Amino acid sequence: DDDTIEQEREYSRFNLRFANARIQQETQENMMLKLFGKRSRINVLDFKKYRNYQESDNILALVIKLLKQPNKKKWKEKDLDLVYKNDKWLYWKLDAGSLLIENNILKCWDADPITRKRIKKIIVPGFLRGRLMEYAHHNVLQHHMSHIYTYRKLARKFWWNGLFTDV
């Protein structure tokens, strides 16, 4: 009889722990949904607004302005120097012809982190980087992902100088 009572107590403790864990997970999921919206894909941003986000970044706005000019010879030296001083990698991509504007969004050609094939990636303005890293790191189903998975998830669609270091 004492064993039965002890088993019932242990069973009750287990149910209580399980219920608390489930409530905690549901609370975390609700919080993440409020912060980031639907989490089925990493495309948490409204891409119609994304162009405005890029243009609000002074350097990206300058690069967009340069790319809109069809003749590279008309690019001003002071504009190129400003890009170089602020982001050397972005300057090198601009100089190499790896940048393009597609659907009114600034993108670059870069290697896929897994297949190493050349793909188009969206260039992220500085003020959105933290939000994207937070989104990619907090996965509702897997909870906190490691830095490698977070990097791979971001690097499939997005690019900025120092992405791996930031993650």
C-alpha positions as protocol buffer text, in pm:
chain_id: "A"
residue {
  index: 1
  type: ASP
  ca { x: 0 y: 0 z: 0 }
}
residue {
  index: 2
  type: ASP
  ca { x: 282 y: 241 z: 79 }
}
residue {
  index: 3
  type: ASP
  ca { x: 434 y: 160 z: -259 }
}
residue {
  index: 4
  type: THR
  ca { x: 107 y: 239 z: -435 }
}
residue {
  index: 5
  type: ILE
  ca { x: 75 y: 574 z: -256 }
}
residue {
  index: 6
  type: GLU
  ca { x: 436 y: 660 z: -341 }
}
residue {
  index: 7
  type: GLN
  ca { x: 378 y: 566 z: -707 }
}
residue {
  index: 8
  type: GLU
  ca { x: 68 y: 785 z: -721 }
}
residue {
  index: 9
  type: ARG
  ca { x: 264 y: 1077 z: -574 }
}
residue {
  index: 10
  type: GLU
  ca { x: 546 y: 1028 z: -824 }
}
residue {
  index: 11
  type: TYR
  ca { x: 292 y: 1006 z: -1106 }
}
residue {
  index: 12
  type: SER
  ca { x: 129 y: 1331 z: -986 }
}
residue {
  index: 13
  type: ARG
  ca { x: 469 y: 1504 z: -967 }
}
residue {
  index: 14
  type: PHE
  ca { x: 551 y: 1384 z: -1319 }
}
residue {
  index: 15
  type: ASN
  ca { x: 215 y: 1511 z: -1455 }
}
residue {
  index: 16
  type: LEU
  ca { x: 268 y: 1845 z: -1284 }
}
residue {
  index: 17
  type: ARG
  ca { x: 620 y: 1881 z: -1430 }
}
residue {
  index: 18
  type: PHE
  ca { x: 493 y: 1781 z: -1774 }
}
residue {
  index: 19
  type: ALA
  ca { x: 203 y: 2029 z: -1755 }
}
residue {
  index: 20
  type: ASN
  ca { x: 437 y: 2310 z: -1642 }
}
residue {
  index: 21
  type: ALA
  ca { x: 679 y: 2235 z: -1928 }
}
residue {
  index: 22
  type: ARG
  ca { x: 394 y: 2236 z: -2179 }
}
residue {
  index: 23
  type: ILE
  ca { x: 260 y: 2569 z: -2049 }
}
residue {
  index: 24
  type: GLN
  ca { x: 611 y: 2717 z: -2060 }
}
residue {
  index: 25
  type: GLN
  ca { x: 658 y: 2602 z: -2420 }
}
residue {
  index: 26
  type: GLU
  ca { x: 317 y: 2741 z: -2524 }
}
residue {
  index: 27
  type: THR
  ca { x: 404 y: 3073 z: -2359 }
}
residue {
  index: 28
  type: GLN
  ca { x: 736 y: 3085 z: -2544 }
}
residue {
  index: 29
  type: GLU
  ca { x: 565 y: 3005 z: -2874 }
}
residue {
  index: 30
  type: ASN
  ca { x: 308 y: 3281 z: -2819 }
}
residue {
  index: 31
  type: MET
  ca { x: 582 y: 3529 z: -2731 }
}
residue {
  index: 32
  type: MET
  ca { x: 778 y: 3439 z: -3047 }
}
residue {
  index: 33
  type: LEU
  ca { x: 466 y: 3472 z: -3260 }
}
residue {
  index: 34
  type: LYS
  ca { x: 399 y: 3817 z: -3118 }
}
residue {
  index: 35
  type: LEU
  ca { x: 758 y: 3924 z: -3179 }
}
residue {
  index: 36
  type: PHE
  ca { x: 812 y: 3781 z: -3524 }
}
residue {
  index: 37
  type: GLY
  ca { x: 478 y: 3683 z: -3675 }
}
residue {
  index: 38
  type: LYS
  ca { x: 428 y: 3358 z: -3862 }
}
residue {
  index: 39
  type: ARG
  ca { x: 743 y: 3152 z: -3823 }
}
residue {
  index: 40
  type: SER
  ca { x: 712 y: 2897 z: -4102 }
}
residue {
  index: 41
  type: ARG
  ca { x: 988 y: 3063 z: -4306 }
}
residue {
  index: 42
  type: ILE
  ca { x: 1267 y: 3307 z: -4242 }
}
residue {
  index: 43
  type: ASN
  ca { x: 1097 y: 3563 z: -4468 }
}
residue {
  index: 44
  type: VAL
  ca { x: 968 y: 3754 z: -4168 }
}
residue {
  index: 45
  type: LEU
  ca { x: 1003 y: 4086 z: -4344 }
}
residue {
  index: 46
  type: ASP
  ca { x: 752 y: 4241 z: -4574 }
}
residue {
  index: 47
  type: PHE
  ca { x: 963 y: 4265 z: -4889 }
}
residue {
  index: 48
  type: LYS
  ca { x: 761 y: 4559 z: -5016 }
}
residue {
  index: 49
  type: LYS
  ca { x: 901 y: 4751 z: -4720 }
}
residue {
  index: 50
  type: TYR
  ca { x: 1245 y: 4594 z: -4748 }
}
residue {
  index: 51
  type: ARG
  ca { x: 1351 y: 4833 z: -5023 }
}
residue {
  index: 52
  type: ASN
  ca { x: 1267 y: 5123 z: -4789 }
}
residue {
  index: 53
  type: TYR
  ca { x: 1477 y: 4959 z: -4517 }
}
residue {
  index: 54
  type: GLN
  ca { x: 1772 y: 4934 z: -4757 }
}
residue {
  index: 55
  type: GLU
  ca { x: 1731 y: 5293 z: -4873 }
}
residue {
  index: 56
  type: SER
  ca { x: 1725 y: 5418 z: -4513 }
}
residue {
  index: 57
  type: ASP
  ca { x: 2081 y: 5284 z: -4475 }
}
residue {
  index: 58
  type: ASN
  ca { x: 2308 y: 5557 z: -4621 }
}
residue {
  index: 59
  type: ILE
  ca { x: 2568 y: 5323 z: -4772 }
}
residue {
  index: 60
  type: LEU
  ca { x: 2315 y: 5083 z: -4925 }
}
residue {
  index: 61
  type: ALA
  ca { x: 2123 y: 5381 z: -5065 }
}
residue {
  index: 62
  type: LEU
  ca { x: 2444 y: 5505 z: -5226 }
}
residue {
  index: 63
  type: VAL
  ca { x: 2515 y: 5160 z: -5375 }
}
residue {
  index: 64
  type: ILE
  ca { x: 2159 y: 5145 z: -5514 }
}
residue {
  index: 65
  type: LYS
  ca { x: 2209 y: 5490 z: -5668 }
}
residue {
  index: 66
  type: LEU
  ca { x: 2535 y: 5375 z: -5828 }
}
residue {
  index: 67
  type: LEU
  ca { x: 2381 y: 5056 z: -5964 }
}
residue {
  index: 68
  type: LYS
  ca { x: 2099 y: 5252 z: -6127 }
}
residue {
  index: 69
  type: GLN
  ca { x: 2355 y: 5432 z: -6342 }
}
residue {
  index: 70
  type: PRO
  ca { x: 2416 y: 5209 z: -6644 }
}
residue {
  index: 71
  type: ASN
  ca { x: 2764 y: 5347 z: -6713 }
}
residue {
  index: 72
  type: LYS
  ca { x: 3028 y: 5261 z: -6450 }
}
residue {
  index: 73
  type: LYS
  ca { x: 3252 y: 5538 z: -6580 }
}
residue {
  index: 74
  type: LYS
  ca { x: 3004 y: 5797 z: -6448 }
}
residue {
  index: 75
  type: TRP
  ca { x: 3041 y: 5672 z: -6092 }
}
residue {
  index: 76
  type: LYS
  ca { x: 3197 y: 5940 z: -5874 }
}
residue {
  index: 77
  type: GLU
  ca { x: 3525 y: 5860 z: -5704 }
}
residue {
  index: 78
  type: LYS
  ca { x: 3408 y: 6015 z: -5374 }
}
residue {
  index: 79
  type: ASP
  ca { x: 3101 y: 5787 z: -5372 }
}
residue {
  index: 80
  type: LEU
  ca { x: 3318 y: 5480 z: -5426 }
}
residue {
  index: 81
  type: ASP
  ca { x: 3557 y: 5597 z: -5154 }
}
residue {
  index: 82
  type: LEU
  ca { x: 3267 y: 5638 z: -4911 }
}
residue {
  index: 83
  type: VAL
  ca { x: 3146 y: 5283 z: -4981 }
}
residue {
  index: 84
  type: TYR
  ca { x: 3503 y: 5152 z: -4940 }
}
residue {
  index: 85
  type: LYS
  ca { x: 3557 y: 5331 z: -4608 }
}
residue {
  index: 86
  type: ASN
  ca { x: 3231 y: 5200 z: -4461 }
}
residue {
  index: 87
  type: ASP
  ca { x: 3226 y: 4844 z: -4597 }
}
residue {
  index: 88
  type: LYS
  ca { x: 3519 y: 4703 z: -4792 }
}
residue {
  index: 89
  type: TRP
  ca { x: 3342 y: 4376 z: -4872 }
}
residue {
  index: 90
  type: LEU
  ca { x: 3044 y: 4559 z: -5016 }
}
residue {
  index: 91
  type: TYR
  ca { x: 3282 y: 4774 z: -5221 }
}
residue {
  index: 92
  type: TRP
  ca { x: 3461 y: 4467 z: -5356 }
}
residue {
  index: 93
  type: LYS
  ca { x: 3129 y: 4307 z: -5451 }
}
residue {
  index: 94
  type: LEU
  ca { x: 3029 y: 4631 z: -5624 }
}
residue {
  index: 95
  type: ASP
  ca { x: 3362 y: 4650 z: -5806 }
}
residue {
  index: 96
  type: ALA
  ca { x: 3342 y: 4284 z: -5913 }
}
residue {
  index: 97
  type: GLY
  ca { x: 2991 y: 4327 z: -6052 }
}
residue {
  index: 98
  type: SER
  ca { x: 2839 y: 4088 z: -5794 }
}
residue {
  index: 99
  type: LEU
  ca { x: 2563 y: 4329 z: -5690 }
}
residue {
  index: 100
  type: LEU
  ca { x: 2228 y: 4361 z: -5861 }
}
residue {
  index: 101
  type: ILE
  ca { x: 1882 y: 4506 z: -5809 }
}
residue {
  index: 102
  type: GLU
  ca { x: 1607 y: 4248 z: -5845 }
}
residue {
  index: 103
  type: ASN
  ca { x: 1241 y: 4324 z: -5770 }
}
residue {
  index: 104
  type: ASN
  ca { x: 1358 y: 4661 z: -5630 }
}
residue {
  index: 105
  type: ILE
  ca { x: 1574 y: 4486 z: -5369 }
}
residue {
  index: 106
  type: LEU
  ca { x: 1952 y: 4505 z: -5355 }
}
residue {
  index: 107
  type: LYS
  ca { x: 2104 y: 4156 z: -5379 }
}
residue {
  index: 108
  type: CYS
  ca { x: 2445 y: 4003 z: -5432 }
}
residue {
  index: 109
  type: TRP
  ca { x: 2584 y: 3684 z: -5575 }
}
residue {
  index: 110
  type: ASP
  ca { x: 2741 y: 3467 z: -5308 }
}
residue {
  index: 111
  type: ALA
  ca { x: 2803 y: 3099 z: -5228 }
}
residue {
  index: 112
  type: ASP
  ca { x: 2535 y: 2886 z: -5063 }
}
residue {
  index: 113
  type: PRO
  ca { x: 2668 y: 2780 z: -4719 }
}
residue {
  index: 114
  type: ILE
  ca { x: 2597 y: 2411 z: -4784 }
}
residue {
  index: 115
  type: THR
  ca { x: 2614 y: 2340 z: -5158 }
}
residue {
  index: 116
  type: ARG
  ca { x: 2869 y: 2618 z: -5235 }
}
residue {
  index: 117
  type: LYS
  ca { x: 2669 y: 2699 z: -5550 }
}
residue {
  index: 118
  type: ARG
  ca { x: 2643 y: 3063 z: -5648 }
}
residue {
  index: 119
  type: ILE
  ca { x: 2306 y: 3209 z: -5542 }
}
residue {
  index: 120
  type: LYS
  ca { x: 2146 y: 3552 z: -5501 }
}
residue {
  index: 121
  type: LYS
  ca { x: 2124 y: 3682 z: -5145 }
}
residue {
  index: 122
  type: ILE
  ca { x: 1953 y: 3988 z: -5002 }
}
residue {
  index: 123
  type: ILE
  ca { x: 2186 y: 4248 z: -4854 }
}
residue {
  index: 124
  type: VAL
  ca { x: 2073 y: 4333 z: -4501 }
}
residue {
  index: 125
  type: PRO
  ca { x: 2095 y: 4687 z: -4360 }
}
residue {
  index: 126
  type: GLY
  ca { x: 2270 y: 4715 z: -4025 }
}
residue {
  index: 127
  type: PHE
  ca { x: 1965 y: 4785 z: -3810 }
}
residue {
  index: 128
  type: LEU
  ca { x: 1785 y: 4465 z: -3924 }
}
residue {
  index: 129
  type: ARG
  ca { x: 2072 y: 4226 z: -3857 }
}
residue {
  index: 130
  type: GLY
  ca { x: 1993 y: 4174 z: -3490 }
}
residue {
  index: 131
  type: ARG
  ca { x: 1628 y: 4107 z: -3562 }
}
residue {
  index: 132
  type: LEU
  ca { x: 1714 y: 3847 z: -3826 }
}
residue {
  index: 133
  type: MET
  ca { x: 1969 y: 3675 z: -3601 }
}
residue {
  index: 134
  type: GLU
  ca { x: 1716 y: 3664 z: -3317 }
}
residue {
  index: 135
  type: TYR
  ca { x: 1455 y: 3515 z: -3549 }
}
residue {
  index: 136
  type: ALA
  ca { x: 1690 y: 3254 z: -3694 }
}
residue {
  index: 137
  type: HIS
  ca { x: 1827 y: 3154 z: -3353 }
}
residue {
  index: 138
  type: HIS
  ca { x: 1493 y: 3103 z: -3178 }
}
residue {
  index: 139
  type: ASN
  ca { x: 1323 y: 2813 z: -3347 }
}
residue {
  index: 140
  type: VAL
  ca { x: 991 y: 2723 z: -3187 }
}
residue {
  index: 141
  type: LEU
  ca { x: 1019 y: 2353 z: -3265 }
}
residue {
  index: 142
  type: GLN
  ca { x: 1389 y: 2310 z: -3184 }
}
residue {
  index: 143
  type: HIS
  ca { x: 1422 y: 2591 z: -2929 }
}
residue {
  index: 144
  type: HIS
  ca { x: 1769 y: 2750 z: -2937 }
}
residue {
  index: 145
  type: MET
  ca { x: 1964 y: 2639 z: -3240 }
}
residue {
  index: 146
  type: SER
  ca { x: 2344 y: 2628 z: -3239 }
}
residue {
  index: 147
  type: HIS
  ca { x: 2541 y: 2905 z: -3406 }
}
residue {
  index: 148
  type: ILE
  ca { x: 2621 y: 2683 z: -3707 }
}
residue {
  index: 149
  type: TYR
  ca { x: 2253 y: 2612 z: -3781 }
}
residue {
  index: 150
  type: THR
  ca { x: 2167 y: 2976 z: -3723 }
}
residue {
  index: 151
  type: TYR
  ca { x: 2441 y: 3084 z: -3965 }
}
residue {
  index: 152
  type: ARG
  ca { x: 2329 y: 2836 z: -4231 }
}
residue {
  index: 153
  type: LYS
  ca { x: 1968 y: 2942 z: -4198 }
}
residue {
  index: 154
  type: LEU
  ca { x: 2057 y: 3308 z: -4244 }
}
residue {
  index: 155
  type: ALA
  ca { x: 2329 y: 3260 z: -4507 }
}
residue {
  index: 156
  type: ARG
  ca { x: 2094 y: 3083 z: -4747 }
}
residue {
  index: 157
  type: LYS
  ca { x: 1902 y: 3405 z: -4814 }
}
residue {
  index: 158
  type: PHE
  ca { x: 2088 y: 3697 z: -4659 }
}
residue {
  index: 159
  type: TRP
  ca { x: 2433 y: 3857 z: -4677 }
}
residue {
  index: 160
  type: TRP
  ca { x: 2620 y: 4119 z: -4482 }
}
residue {
  index: 161
  type: ASN
  ca { x: 2987 y: 4169 z: -4405 }
}
residue {
  index: 162
  type: GLY
  ca { x: 3067 y: 3970 z: -4090 }
}
residue {
  index: 163
  type: LEU
  ca { x: 2757 y: 3748 z: -4089 }
}
residue {
  index: 164
  type: PHE
  ca { x: 2940 y: 3445 z: -3950 }
}
residue {
  index: 165
  type: THR
  ca { x: 3118 y: 3652 z: -3684 }
}
residue {
  index: 166
  type: ASP
  ca { x: 2795 y: 3822 z: -3578 }
}
residue {
  index: 167
  type: VAL
  ca { x: 2612 y: 3492 z: -3538 }
}
